[in-house]
PDB file of C-alpha atoms in Angstrom:
ATOM      1  CA  UNK A   1      -0.007  -0.006  -0.005  1.00  0.00           C
ATOM      2  CA  UNK A   2       1.671   3.166  -1.133  1.00  0.00           C
ATOM      3  CA  UNK A   3       0.852   6.709  -0.211  1.00  0.00           C
ATOM      4  CA  UNK A   4      -1.185   7.200  -3.380  1.00  0.00           C
ATOM      5  CA  UNK A   5      -3.368   4.188  -2.544  1.00  0.00           C
ATOM      6  CA  UNK A   6      -4.263   5.496   0.939  1.00  0.00           C
ATOM      7  CA  UNK A   7      -5.293   9.119   0.647  1.00  0.00           C
ATOM      8  CA  UNK A   8      -8.054   8.842   3.238  1.00  0.00           C
ATOM      9  CA  UNK A   9      -6.261   6.413   5.540  1.00  0.00           C
ATOM     10  CA  UNK A  10      -5.135   7.023   9.104  1.00  0.00           C
ATOM     11  CA  UNK A  11      -3.166   4.876  11.519  1.00  0.00           C
ATOM     12  CA  UNK A  12      -5.382   4.799  14.642  1.00  0.00           C
ATOM     13  CA  UNK A  13      -3.579   4.052  17.900  1.00  0.00           C
ATOM     14  CA  UNK A  14      -4.450   4.132  21.590  1.00  0.00           C
ATOM     15  CA  UNK A  15      -3.948   7.714  22.700  1.00  0.00           C
ATOM     16  CA  UNK A  16      -4.297   6.737  26.361  1.00  0.00           C
ATOM     17  CA  UNK A  17      -1.288   4.441  26.195  1.00  0.00           C
ATOM     18  CA  UNK A  18       2.084   6.102  26.789  1.00  0.00           C
ATOM     19  CA  UNK A  19       3.944   3.247  25.082  1.00  0.00           C
ATOM     20  CA  UNK A  20       1.728   3.530  22.003  1.00  0.00           C
ATOM     21  CA  UNK A  21       2.171   7.293  21.845  1.00  0.00           C
ATOM     22  CA  UNK A  22       5.953   7.036  22.079  1.00  0.00           C
ATOM     23  CA  UNK A  23       6.136   4.221  19.542  1.00  0.00           C
ATOM     24  CA  UNK A  24       4.069   6.086  16.962  1.00  0.00           C
ATOM     25  CA  UNK A  25       5.941   9.354  17.622  1.00  0.00           C
ATOM     26  CA  UNK A  26       9.216   7.536  16.989  1.00  0.00           C
ATOM     27  CA  UNK A  27       7.946   6.092  13.702  1.00  0.00           C
ATOM     28  CA  UNK A  28       6.613   9.479  12.606  1.00  0.00           C
ATOM     29  CA  UNK A  29       9.914  11.206  13.449  1.00  0.00           C
ATOM     30  CA  UNK A  30      12.111   8.634  11.747  1.00  0.00           C
ATOM     31  CA  UNK A  31      10.072   7.190   8.903  1.00  0.00           C
ATOM     32  CA  UNK A  32       7.892  10.244   8.092  1.00  0.00           C
ATOM     33  CA  UNK A  33       5.108   8.073   6.686  1.00  0.00           C
ATOM     34  CA  UNK A  34       2.659   9.634   4.203  1.00  0.00           C
ATOM     35  CA  UNK A  35      -0.248   8.123   6.155  1.00  0.00           C
ATOM     36  CA  UNK A  36      -1.116  10.276   9.169  1.00  0.00           C
ATOM     37  CA  UNK A  37      -1.384   8.758  12.652  1.00  0.00           C
ATOM     38  CA  UNK A  38      -3.920   9.802  15.266  1.00  0.00           C
ATOM     39  CA  UNK A  39      -5.198   8.574  18.602  1.00  0.00           C
ATOM     40  CA  UNK A  40      -8.382   6.719  17.903  1.00  0.00           C
ATOM     41  CA  UNK A  41     -10.018   8.666  20.716  1.00  0.00           C
ATOM     42  CA  UNK A  42      -9.630  11.854  18.627  1.00  0.00           C
ATOM     43  CA  UNK A  43     -11.220  10.385  15.479  1.00  0.00           C
ATOM     44  CA  UNK A  44     -14.913  10.753  14.648  1.00  0.00           C
ATOM     45  CA  UNK A  45     -17.103   8.306  16.524  1.00  0.00           C
ATOM     46  CA  UNK A  46     -18.760   7.150  13.324  1.00  0.00           C
ATOM     47  CA  UNK A  47     -15.369   5.861  12.129  1.00  0.00           C
ATOM     48  CA  UNK A  48     -14.180   4.255  15.349  1.00  0.00           C
ATOM     49  CA  UNK A  49     -17.423   2.854  16.807  1.00  0.00           C
ATOM     50  CA  UNK A  50     -17.459  -0.296  14.624  1.00  0.00           C
ATOM     51  CA  UNK A  51     -13.865  -1.080  15.593  1.00  0.00           C
ATOM     52  CA  UNK A  52     -13.768  -0.340  19.342  1.00  0.00           C
ATOM     53  CA  UNK A  53     -12.954  -3.909  20.385  1.00  0.00           C
ATOM     54  CA  UNK A  54     -10.007  -4.078  18.011  1.00  0.00           C
ATOM     55  CA  UNK A  55      -8.828  -0.539  18.789  1.00  0.00           C
ATOM     56  CA  UNK A  56      -8.428  -1.569  22.412  1.00  0.00           C
ATOM     57  CA  UNK A  57      -6.008  -4.334  21.366  1.00  0.00           C
ATOM     58  CA  UNK A  58      -4.169  -3.140  18.276  1.00  0.00           C
ATOM     59  CA  UNK A  59      -3.400  -0.270  15.932  1.00  0.00           C
ATOM     60  CA  UNK A  60      -5.681  -0.148  12.946  1.00  0.00           C
ATOM     61  CA  UNK A  61      -5.128   1.307   9.532  1.00  0.00           C
ATOM     62  CA  UNK A  62      -8.549   2.864   8.930  1.00  0.00           C
ATOM     63  CA  UNK A  63      -9.435   3.818   5.390  1.00  0.00           C
ATOM     64  CA  UNK A  64     -12.741   5.610   5.047  1.00  0.00           C
ATOM     65  CA  UNK A  65     -14.066   3.962   8.183  1.00  0.00           C
ATOM     66  CA  UNK A  66     -13.026   0.484   7.025  1.00  0.00           C
ATOM     67  CA  UNK A  67     -10.305  -1.430   8.878  1.00  0.00           C
ATOM     68  CA  UNK A  68      -7.845  -2.013   6.041  1.00  0.00           C
ATOM     69  CA  UNK A  69      -5.242  -3.680   8.335  1.00  0.00           C
ATOM     70  CA  UNK A  70      -4.589  -4.248  12.005  1.00  0.00           C
ATOM     71  CA  UNK A  71      -1.646  -4.992  14.277  1.00  0.00           C
ATOM     72  CA  UNK A  72       1.559  -6.007  12.507  1.00  0.00           C
ATOM     73  CA  UNK A  73      -0.052  -5.679   9.088  1.00  0.00           C
ATOM     74  CA  UNK A  74      -1.031  -2.078   9.863  1.00  0.00           C
ATOM     75  CA  UNK A  75       2.522  -1.287  11.004  1.00  0.00           C
ATOM     76  CA  UNK A  76       3.842  -2.884   7.811  1.00  0.00           C
ATOM     77  CA  UNK A  77       1.518  -0.798   5.604  1.00  0.00           C
ATOM     78  CA  UNK A  78       2.337   2.309   7.620  1.00  0.00           C
ATOM     79  CA  UNK A  79       6.077   1.825   7.089  1.00  0.00           C
ATOM     80  CA  UNK A  80       5.554   1.156   3.389  1.00  0.00           C
ATOM     81  CA  UNK A  81       4.045   4.651   3.074  1.00  0.00           C
ATOM     82  CA  UNK A  82       7.383   6.202   4.115  1.00  0.00           C
ATOM     83  CA  UNK A  83       9.356   8.232   1.586  1.00  0.00           C
ATOM     84  CA  UNK A  84      12.511   6.673   3.042  1.00  0.00           C
ATOM     85  CA  UNK A  85      13.665   3.504   1.302  1.00  0.00           C
ATOM     86  CA  UNK A  86      14.831   1.678   4.421  1.00  0.00           C
ATOM     87  CA  UNK A  87      11.451   2.045   6.120  1.00  0.00           C
ATOM     88  CA  UNK A  88       9.597   0.992   2.997  1.00  0.00           C
ATOM     89  CA  UNK A  89      11.899  -2.028   2.858  1.00  0.00           C
ATOM     90  CA  UNK A  90      11.260  -2.815   6.516  1.00  0.00           C
ATOM     91  CA  UNK A  91       7.509  -2.631   5.887  1.00  0.00           C
ATOM     92  CA  UNK A  92       7.819  -4.910   2.868  1.00  0.00           C
ATOM     93  CA  UNK A  93       9.973  -7.330   4.903  1.00  0.00           C
ATOM     94  CA  UNK A  94       7.287  -7.499   7.582  1.00  0.00           C
ATOM     95  CA  UNK A  95       4.760  -8.433   4.872  1.00  0.00           C
ATOM     96  CA  UNK A  96       6.702 -11.494   3.631  1.00  0.00           C
ATOM     97  CA  UNK A  97       4.768 -14.711   4.306  1.00  0.00           C
ATOM     98  CA  UNK A  98       7.105 -16.321   6.864  1.00  0.00           C
ATOM     99  CA  UNK A  99       8.046 -13.046   8.453  1.00  0.00           C
ATOM    100  CA  UNK A 100       4.433 -11.862   8.571  1.00  0.00           C
ATOM    101  CA  UNK A 101       3.533 -14.770  10.855  1.00  0.00           C
ATOM    102  CA  UNK A 102       6.445 -13.976  13.207  1.00  0.00           C
ATOM    103  CA  UNK A 103       5.529 -10.244  13.079  1.00  0.00           C
ATOM    104  CA  UNK A 104       1.944 -11.073  14.081  1.00  0.00           C
ATOM    105  CA  UNK A 105       3.109 -13.167  17.041  1.00  0.00           C
ATOM    106  CA  UNK A 106       5.599 -10.502  18.082  1.00  0.00           C
ATOM    107  CA  UNK A 107       3.014  -7.747  17.782  1.00  0.00           C
ATOM    108  CA  UNK A 108       0.471  -9.711  19.869  1.00  0.00           C
ATOM    109  CA  UNK A 109       3.075 -10.303  22.592  1.00  0.00           C
ATOM    110  CA  UNK A 110       4.099  -6.645  22.721  1.00  0.00           C
ATOM    111  CA  UNK A 111       0.468  -5.488  22.679  1.00  0.00           C
ATOM    112  CA  UNK A 112      -0.436  -7.859  25.509  1.00  0.00           C
ATOM    113  CA  UNK A 113       2.581  -6.652  27.529  1.00  0.00           C
ATOM    114  CA  UNK A 114       2.627  -2.982  26.576  1.00  0.00           C
ATOM    115  CA  UNK A 115       1.955  -1.967  30.163  1.00  0.00           C
ATOM    116  CA  UNK A 116       5.422  -3.396  30.976  1.00  0.00           C
ATOM    117  CA  UNK A 117       7.233  -1.519  28.210  1.00  0.00           C
ATOM    118  CA  UNK A 118       9.272   1.663  28.593  1.00  0.00           C
ATOM    119  CA  UNK A 119       7.063   4.749  28.650  1.00  0.00           C
ATOM    120  CA  UNK A 120       3.992   2.781  29.650  1.00  0.00           C
ATOM    121  CA  UNK A 121       1.312   3.958  32.056  1.00  0.00           C
ATOM    122  CA  UNK A 122      -1.460   2.009  33.843  1.00  0.00           C
ATOM    123  CA  UNK A 123      -3.752   2.949  30.915  1.00  0.00           C
ATOM    124  CA  UNK A 124      -1.543   0.800  28.677  1.00  0.00           C
ATOM    125  CA  UNK A 125      -2.939  -2.462  30.069  1.00  0.00           C
ATOM    126  CA  UNK A 126      -5.050  -4.335  27.516  1.00  0.00           C
ATOM    127  CA  UNK A 127      -8.120  -6.060  28.950  1.00  0.00           C
ATOM    128  CA  UNK A 128      -8.088  -9.821  28.378  1.00  0.00           C
ATOM    129  CA  UNK A 129     -10.098 -11.125  25.421  1.00  0.00           C
ATOM    130  CA  UNK A 130     -13.527 -12.531  26.365  1.00  0.00           C
TER     131      UNK A 130
END
């Protein structure tokens, strides 16, 4: 997904989570992706309401209110929108079939343990899945 394919897209992350805020800020500062990032809490309710359960667990690449990708796949697409070759390459690498599976597992582990990560706050804890 290049920047021309995602004109209405936004990477929605948990704005209450310090770890999430710092992680996205780092990606924005270094990779300068073409896709904007915003706390999902600041996005219009009509866009986020259908995805609230997922937004509590993972970043979502929202495109016109549709969840185009989530978790590791959203990070991969986000990196591929960067004008910098190394970040586009990293995003493409994360999308490779064998790597994609490992990236999903790694993302799930980090998301489940984000309250233990540097920069985290109590709001970073993810409620267990029902």
